[in-house]
XYZ file of C-alpha atoms in Angstrom:
520
model
C 26.789 44.996 8.977
C 27.441 46.003 5.570
C 30.865 44.509 6.028
C 29.366 41.060 6.966
C 26.377 40.838 3.924
C 29.458 42.191 1.312
C 30.991 39.001 2.756
C 28.268 36.833 2.646
C 27.441 38.050 -1.420
C 31.232 37.303 -2.219
C 30.702 33.790 -0.987
C 27.728 32.782 -2.561
C 28.543 34.581 -5.857
C 30.408 30.869 -7.221
C 27.305 29.706 -6.404
C 24.736 31.259 -8.213
C 24.755 29.749 -11.431
C 24.153 26.243 -9.843
C 21.422 27.752 -6.955
C 19.621 29.250 -10.279
C 19.872 26.171 -12.434
C 18.205 24.238 -9.265
C 15.543 27.072 -8.734
C 14.761 27.216 -12.390
C 14.389 23.379 -13.306
C 12.509 22.585 -9.703
C 10.132 25.097 -11.087
C 9.899 23.642 -14.463
C 9.402 20.254 -13.023
C 6.506 21.177 -10.523
C 4.926 24.646 -12.284
C 1.836 22.985 -12.737
C 1.391 20.735 -9.681
C -0.514 23.334 -8.100
C -3.322 22.554 -10.579
C -3.718 19.058 -8.993
C -5.781 17.987 -6.608
C -6.147 15.745 -3.546
C -5.547 12.346 -3.547
C -6.890 9.558 -1.561
C -4.355 9.706 0.985
C -5.068 13.288 1.644
C -8.846 12.524 2.116
C -8.119 9.771 4.734
C -5.358 12.150 6.810
C -7.768 15.727 6.609
C -10.536 12.971 8.192
C -8.128 12.115 10.634
C -7.366 15.773 11.410
C -10.895 16.835 12.314
C -11.172 14.200 14.047
C -7.855 14.882 16.486
C -9.304 18.755 16.301
C -12.451 17.664 17.979
C -10.509 16.502 21.201
C -9.599 17.795 24.096
C -6.179 18.385 25.009
C -4.912 15.606 26.950
C -7.095 13.437 24.352
C -5.471 15.278 21.586
C -1.645 14.911 22.918
C -2.586 11.334 23.735
C -3.853 10.416 20.015
C -0.801 12.065 18.146
C 1.897 10.060 20.616
C -0.094 6.816 20.194
C 1.885 4.771 18.092
C 2.718 0.714 18.031
C 6.149 -1.406 17.860
C 5.605 -1.456 13.717
C 3.662 1.354 13.308
C 4.676 4.765 11.856
C 5.931 7.470 14.441
C 6.065 11.196 13.029
C 4.308 13.299 15.235
C 6.028 16.287 13.907
C 4.650 15.809 10.763
C 1.593 15.423 12.186
C 1.452 19.089 13.613
C 3.018 20.499 10.881
C 0.424 19.391 8.243
C -2.322 19.960 10.746
C -0.989 23.139 11.127
C -1.416 23.885 6.858
C -4.828 22.284 7.139
C -5.601 24.942 9.802
C -4.686 27.769 7.779
C -5.400 26.270 4.216
C -8.570 24.570 4.952
C -9.510 22.565 1.518
C -7.323 25.386 -0.592
C -5.227 22.399 -2.519
C -3.253 24.744 -4.473
C -1.617 26.378 -1.314
C -0.300 22.796 -0.272
C 1.235 22.332 -3.508
C 3.392 25.593 -3.222
C 4.404 24.589 -0.354
C 5.840 21.751 -1.538
C 7.735 23.338 -3.992
C 9.459 25.850 -1.931
C 10.420 23.038 0.579
C 11.926 21.306 -2.050
C 13.805 24.090 -3.230
C 15.161 24.260 -0.106
C 16.410 20.559 0.149
C 17.653 20.555 -3.341
C 19.802 23.732 -2.372
C 20.867 22.072 0.874
C 22.056 19.132 -0.626
C 24.119 21.054 -3.243
C 26.453 22.836 -0.293
C 26.284 19.476 1.572
C 28.081 18.051 -2.118
C 29.821 20.860 -2.397
C 31.364 20.242 1.107
C 32.258 17.028 0.856
C 33.781 16.527 -2.305
C 36.047 19.702 -1.405
C 37.032 18.765 2.011
C 37.648 14.898 3.034
C 34.228 13.491 4.836
C 35.586 12.749 8.386
C 37.180 16.003 8.764
C 33.994 17.800 7.375
C 32.107 16.182 10.200
C 34.558 15.591 12.954
C 34.760 19.756 12.542
C 32.130 19.739 14.853
C 34.005 17.809 17.561
C 36.890 20.206 17.647
C 37.322 22.046 21.147
C 34.915 25.059 20.930
C 32.481 23.489 18.501
C 30.964 20.826 20.479
C 28.030 23.018 20.182
C 27.385 22.193 16.474
C 27.330 18.641 17.434
C 24.321 18.653 19.988
C 22.890 20.993 16.958
C 23.228 17.987 14.725
C 21.989 15.627 17.141
C 19.042 17.721 17.983
C 18.370 17.825 13.897
C 18.454 14.229 13.826
C 16.285 13.972 16.410
C 13.750 16.162 14.906
C 13.733 14.854 11.363
C 13.157 10.872 12.984
C 10.063 12.570 14.440
C 9.037 13.664 10.965
C 10.179 10.784 9.351
C 11.621 7.362 10.563
C 13.651 6.776 7.486
C 15.964 9.571 9.195
C 17.475 6.846 11.062
C 20.320 6.287 8.417
C 21.575 9.907 9.328
C 21.478 8.829 12.987
C 23.727 5.243 12.175
C 25.675 6.994 9.761
C 26.846 9.552 12.438
C 27.443 6.694 14.666
C 29.743 5.283 12.559
C 31.702 8.195 12.240
C 31.906 8.373 16.022
C 33.080 4.896 16.467
C 35.723 4.972 13.841
C 37.102 8.369 13.466
C 36.419 10.494 16.510
C 39.569 10.585 19.547
C 39.365 8.263 22.063
C 39.196 10.830 24.635
C 36.033 12.029 23.035
C 34.400 9.023 21.853
C 32.691 7.469 24.780
C 31.231 11.151 25.708
C 29.889 11.546 22.139
C 28.506 7.680 22.055
C 26.623 8.776 25.345
C 24.917 12.005 23.745
C 23.840 10.338 20.504
C 22.506 6.842 23.205
C 20.330 9.616 25.048
C 19.188 10.874 21.577
C 17.573 6.824 20.921
C 16.703 6.786 24.457
C 14.739 10.039 24.665
C 13.149 8.884 20.922
C 12.200 5.545 22.141
C 10.498 7.402 25.326
C 8.398 9.826 23.078
C 7.514 6.605 20.925
C 6.011 4.476 23.695
C 4.823 8.151 25.537
C 1.442 7.090 24.718
C 0.965 4.395 27.348
C 1.679 7.549 30.122
C -2.002 8.682 28.822
C -3.859 4.966 28.795
C -4.195 4.335 25.677
C -3.814 1.449 23.485
C -1.442 0.809 20.797
C -1.630 1.046 16.890
C -1.510 -2.273 15.254
C -0.531 -2.989 11.272
C -3.099 -3.971 9.420
C -0.370 -4.743 6.712
C -0.992 -8.836 5.800
C 2.269 -10.754 5.563
C 2.730 -14.356 3.669
C 4.247 -16.667 6.195
C 4.584 -19.314 4.345
C 8.192 -20.183 2.571
C 9.903 -17.385 4.503
C 13.032 -18.938 3.590
C 12.427 -18.538 0.154
C 11.102 -14.995 0.115
C 14.304 -14.060 2.724
C 16.583 -15.178 -0.096
C 14.895 -13.345 -2.681
C 15.151 -9.937 -1.021
C 18.833 -10.232 0.461
C 19.672 -11.322 -3.178
C 17.433 -9.047 -5.205
C 17.071 -5.375 -3.489
C 20.249 -4.737 -3.131
C 20.970 -4.437 -6.712
C 17.618 -3.687 -7.354
C 17.191 -0.275 -5.100
C 20.389 1.180 -7.926
C 17.839 0.982 -10.885
C 14.922 2.314 -8.905
C 17.030 5.432 -7.608
C 18.651 5.826 -10.639
C 15.614 5.599 -13.702
C 11.922 6.814 -13.630
C 9.693 3.774 -11.953
C 6.881 4.957 -14.930
C 10.037 4.174 -17.998
C 10.861 0.449 -15.814
C 7.532 -0.325 -16.006
C 6.805 1.102 -19.581
C 9.853 -1.281 -20.625
C 8.628 -4.462 -19.325
C 5.243 -3.782 -20.337
C 6.133 -3.703 -24.352
C 9.149 -6.429 -23.949
C 8.457 -9.632 -23.878
C 10.408 -12.556 -21.538
C 13.601 -13.746 -23.702
C 13.788 -17.507 -25.280
C 10.548 -18.029 -23.164
C 11.829 -18.367 -20.031
C 9.221 -17.272 -17.485
C 7.781 -20.747 -17.951
C 10.360 -22.278 -15.653
C 9.798 -19.180 -12.831
C 6.434 -18.827 -12.850
C 6.085 -19.006 -9.076
C 6.973 -17.621 -6.219
C 7.580 -13.624 -6.813
C 6.803 -14.156 -10.439
C 2.975 -15.228 -10.431
C 3.020 -12.588 -13.059
C 4.646 -12.776 -16.188
C 5.311 -8.653 -16.009
C 6.709 -9.152 -12.171
C 9.333 -11.499 -13.774
C 10.327 -9.044 -16.648
C 10.663 -6.106 -14.239
C 12.777 -8.132 -12.204
C 15.257 -8.685 -15.402
C 15.636 -5.724 -16.206
C 15.946 -4.015 -12.967
C 18.345 -6.216 -11.482
C 20.456 -6.341 -14.933
C 20.493 -2.489 -14.959
C 21.266 -2.576 -11.488
C 24.362 -4.673 -11.937
C 25.585 -2.639 -14.434
C 25.182 0.843 -12.058
C 26.846 -1.150 -9.797
C 30.119 -1.970 -12.178
C 30.025 1.281 -13.593
C 30.137 2.693 -9.643
C 33.224 0.094 -9.167
C 35.156 0.620 -11.717
C 34.758 4.776 -10.677
C 35.577 4.281 -7.311
C 38.810 3.022 -8.546
C 39.583 6.349 -10.457
C 38.899 8.696 -7.823
C 40.891 9.935 -5.269
C 38.546 10.946 -2.694
C 36.134 8.290 -2.284
C 34.411 9.131 1.074
C 31.539 10.620 -0.603
C 30.944 7.645 -2.584
C 31.108 5.404 0.299
C 29.297 8.034 2.240
C 26.645 7.878 -0.649
C 26.862 4.398 -0.803
C 26.008 3.642 2.834
C 22.960 5.625 2.827
C 21.405 3.453 -0.366
C 22.104 0.469 1.515
C 20.936 0.748 4.840
C 18.167 1.927 3.342
C 17.819 -1.799 1.897
C 18.492 -3.176 5.437
C 14.533 -2.969 7.456
C 13.031 -4.083 3.736
C 15.136 -7.553 3.818
C 13.311 -9.048 6.498
C 9.835 -8.454 5.241
C 7.513 -11.700 5.384
C 6.959 -10.907 1.177
C 8.187 -10.830 -1.760
C 9.529 -6.827 -2.277
C 9.307 -6.274 -6.485
C 10.009 -2.664 -5.876
C 10.126 -0.130 -3.002
C 7.774 2.878 -2.803
C 9.754 6.351 -3.978
C 8.307 7.391 -0.513
C 10.986 5.355 1.152
C 14.132 6.178 -1.194
C 14.497 9.628 -0.009
C 18.005 8.951 1.491
C 18.605 7.250 -0.925
C 18.373 10.144 -3.244
C 20.652 11.638 -1.192
C 23.225 8.846 -1.350
C 23.160 8.924 -4.846
C 23.691 12.860 -5.600
C 26.717 12.402 -3.110
C 28.083 9.387 -5.849
C 27.281 11.559 -8.441
C 28.681 14.560 -7.291
C 31.729 12.738 -6.187
C 31.711 11.078 -9.976
C 31.254 14.857 -11.332
C 34.028 16.225 -9.653
C 36.597 13.258 -10.974
C 35.125 13.804 -14.471
C 35.900 17.649 -13.953
C 39.454 17.105 -13.209
C 40.501 13.793 -14.325
C 39.132 12.316 -17.699
C 39.803 13.134 -21.172
C 37.188 15.774 -22.547
C 35.604 12.935 -24.676
C 35.080 10.583 -21.863
C 34.164 13.301 -19.472
C 31.449 14.478 -22.000
C 30.195 11.200 -22.536
C 29.733 10.219 -19.026
C 27.962 13.533 -18.363
C 25.911 13.219 -21.218
C 24.701 10.412 -19.338
C 23.834 11.645 -16.681
C 21.681 14.444 -18.131
C 19.778 12.062 -20.571
C 19.077 10.394 -16.962
C 18.202 13.865 -15.398
C 15.760 14.487 -18.635
C 13.926 11.045 -18.419
C 13.477 12.101 -14.524
C 12.031 15.620 -15.697
C 9.389 14.137 -18.556
C 8.350 10.912 -16.264
C 7.592 13.936 -13.564
C 5.506 16.135 -16.388
C 3.739 13.174 -17.277
C 2.516 12.106 -13.960
C 1.816 15.984 -12.915
C -0.223 16.164 -16.309
C -2.092 13.047 -15.188
C -2.792 13.714 -11.857
C -4.016 17.708 -12.981
C -6.096 16.569 -15.610
C -7.547 14.173 -12.811
C -8.008 16.358 -10.125
C -9.133 19.134 -11.985
C -12.482 17.033 -12.679
C -12.752 15.792 -8.929
C -12.411 19.052 -7.934
C -14.977 20.192 -10.535
C -17.468 17.322 -9.442
C -17.133 18.066 -5.450
C -17.443 22.163 -6.121
C -20.446 21.706 -8.245
C -22.239 19.922 -5.595
C -21.483 22.185 -3.182
C -22.712 24.824 -5.298
C -25.887 23.267 -5.425
C -26.295 22.702 -2.276
C -24.022 25.209 -0.038
C -26.267 24.742 3.349
C -27.152 21.028 4.323
C -29.910 20.005 6.711
C -29.039 18.706 10.479
C -29.653 14.997 8.857
C -28.340 14.636 5.486
C -28.097 11.575 2.862
C -26.175 11.991 -0.309
C -27.116 9.327 -3.436
C -24.977 9.033 -6.358
C -26.112 6.885 -9.826
C -23.238 6.390 -12.249
C -23.057 4.465 -15.662
C -19.052 3.844 -15.438
C -16.561 1.891 -13.315
C -13.511 2.750 -11.684
C -10.885 0.874 -9.988
C -13.407 -2.315 -10.644
C -16.243 -0.852 -9.046
C -18.709 -0.521 -10.897
C -21.368 2.689 -10.853
C -19.264 4.970 -8.754
C -18.043 8.178 -9.367
C -14.031 8.782 -10.395
C -12.532 9.436 -7.110
C -9.824 6.598 -5.280
C -11.354 6.572 -2.257
C -15.214 6.885 -0.295
C -17.133 9.361 -1.714
C -18.979 9.552 1.842
C -16.261 10.784 3.244
C -14.921 13.230 0.833
C -18.224 14.869 1.241
C -18.180 14.723 4.783
C -14.558 16.512 4.583
C -15.496 18.898 2.116
C -18.762 20.194 3.848
C -16.968 20.079 7.389
C -15.275 23.724 6.970
C -18.972 25.113 6.803
C -21.093 22.355 8.895
C -18.632 21.689 11.380
C -20.176 17.992 11.998
C -18.976 16.207 15.474
C -15.442 14.633 15.783
C -17.146 11.389 16.073
C -17.999 11.392 11.939
C -14.449 11.179 11.633
C -13.127 8.023 13.556
C -12.872 4.623 12.783
C -12.648 5.329 8.680
C -16.578 5.805 8.312
C -17.273 6.421 4.509
C -13.629 6.039 3.502
C -13.510 2.654 1.424
C -13.836 3.486 -1.910
C -17.274 1.063 -2.525
C -18.781 2.220 1.530
C -22.197 2.958 2.062
C -24.063 3.806 5.557
C -25.102 6.179 7.826
C -24.574 7.840 11.421
C -25.918 10.246 13.944
C -23.776 12.167 16.720
C -24.656 14.963 18.599
C -28.202 15.884 16.399
C -26.448 15.589 13.276
C -26.908 12.768 10.846
C -24.789 12.096 7.350
C -25.011 9.433 5.137
C -23.899 7.950 1.492
C -25.502 5.257 -0.209
C -25.097 4.184 -4.468
C -27.748 1.307 -3.837
C -30.970 2.700 -4.076
C -32.908 -0.432 -1.769
C -30.377 0.193 1.077
C -30.631 4.211 0.651
C -34.997 3.413 1.258
C -33.632 1.285 4.104
C -31.823 4.214 5.764
C -35.181 6.192 5.173
C -36.843 4.135 6.922
C -34.681 2.938 10.192
C -33.928 6.609 10.657
C -37.356 8.084 9.789
C -36.203 10.549 7.805
C -37.670 13.251 5.772
C -36.623 12.872 2.181
C -36.227 16.481 1.552
C -33.291 15.092 3.683
C -31.826 13.731 0.187
C -29.706 14.813 -1.916
C -29.055 13.155 -5.391
C -26.059 12.821 -8.711
C -26.041 11.436 -11.747
C -22.097 10.740 -13.102
C -22.140 10.044 -16.846
C -18.305 8.949 -17.305
C -18.917 9.138 -21.090
C -19.703 12.884 -21.308
C -17.956 13.676 -18.247
C -20.990 15.355 -16.982
C -22.489 15.308 -12.942
C -26.416 15.739 -12.911
C -28.438 16.869 -10.212
C -31.526 14.331 -9.935
C -32.154 15.227 -6.422
C -36.187 15.688 -7.375
C -36.325 12.315 -9.656
C -34.988 10.655 -6.667
C -36.740 11.988 -4.319
C -40.292 11.644 -6.319
C -39.378 8.034 -6.544
C -38.625 7.481 -2.717
C -42.040 9.375 -2.389
C -43.512 7.063 -4.628
C -42.109 3.598 -3.417
C -42.043 4.512 0.139
C -45.677 6.018 0.322
C -44.415 9.288 1.931
């Protein structure tokens, strides 16, 4: 046992510096993340978790597996995050700590993966697992890819890469069995995706609206621009690209000739000019590097991972100006492989001055990403701190709610283009419903059909003897109290002053006003 530990330590010793740098850089980048707070997607998700957790076993499984042809299907991700929700409830810091730990683990895994590919030939590295006695590693790989698919659909990229390696690199005698096993994984995934039909529940439908006009122009635009712009987006922080776009103007006034299609807004046209130009420059640089390096297989794999992400988006019936970062994870792995192959080449082949120059460029880009990330986290921390404070203040004033309750808010501020609203990205009503749920244990029916989820939504519902509502409009509040024969003591009211950043309890004043106007 001691000998084994010594061997493992000796194997890790050459990598301690790199692992330490990865660990420290990640901590430095995300150190303040636990001080931020939930955003609209998290609130929506928590509401859905509350609904699922209120169901019986069969209904629970049916709804977890429920999907549609064009909807997301990530049941393992759902299980994992729901488990965190059951453990952490609404303690936002704990979620972010787990996120940082996972980020460090992924970064270290990518480091060793790149190191393995750069030091060995790609095919030999992957196909090592197909050799006699190593078949179990192939099955482990297939299992891990299936698990990854059930966490995030973009993992299909790795399935395609593995299929290509089997098809072109595997020996004829083993090729059929390997493809068959791969097919079993795909078939099992398809079965799981439509397993909800066994429970006789309806499938989900996508709510995304797509433009069906000028599909030929849209398709042409996407095909010719997306494969170029993606290199810019994974190499440079998008905030930096947007900033440059906003401080520049269209050269020579040429925008007037292109003010249509995807470029209805001039900033979109400038963004495309910038990202396409930088993308072509990056492609030219990669082509030059590819001509120089000897071991090109990691380079090619990185390129394939990047371009495979592009394919599903080419057929969208809308102009795609930029990628949401959530879809770029495999692409960033591809870029890491390309950079790893390049750094290995620079270390060995190029003159010190040229190598130092290119490594300096990589370092500048890395620092740019870190700075952009720090700015974003600081913004989220500031907003999150305010939202946490507001919700905390409301519950501090009224820790326990009556069986039927209505919250009412006033505001002197505009947020997200909506007047007289509190500074939240989604419906305050749903947030309060979720915020009080750990202590009030509301019936799961409250969390169906996005009740009070929209940022400007108002309303009142009752289930199993419990009632909950939220209003910003005073006449609508009066009507709800009359319609549902509620006591004015069931109303809790707050007023937001955007200038001072203060939330004031105005419950007594609002109840007095209701009593006067409703003659109660």
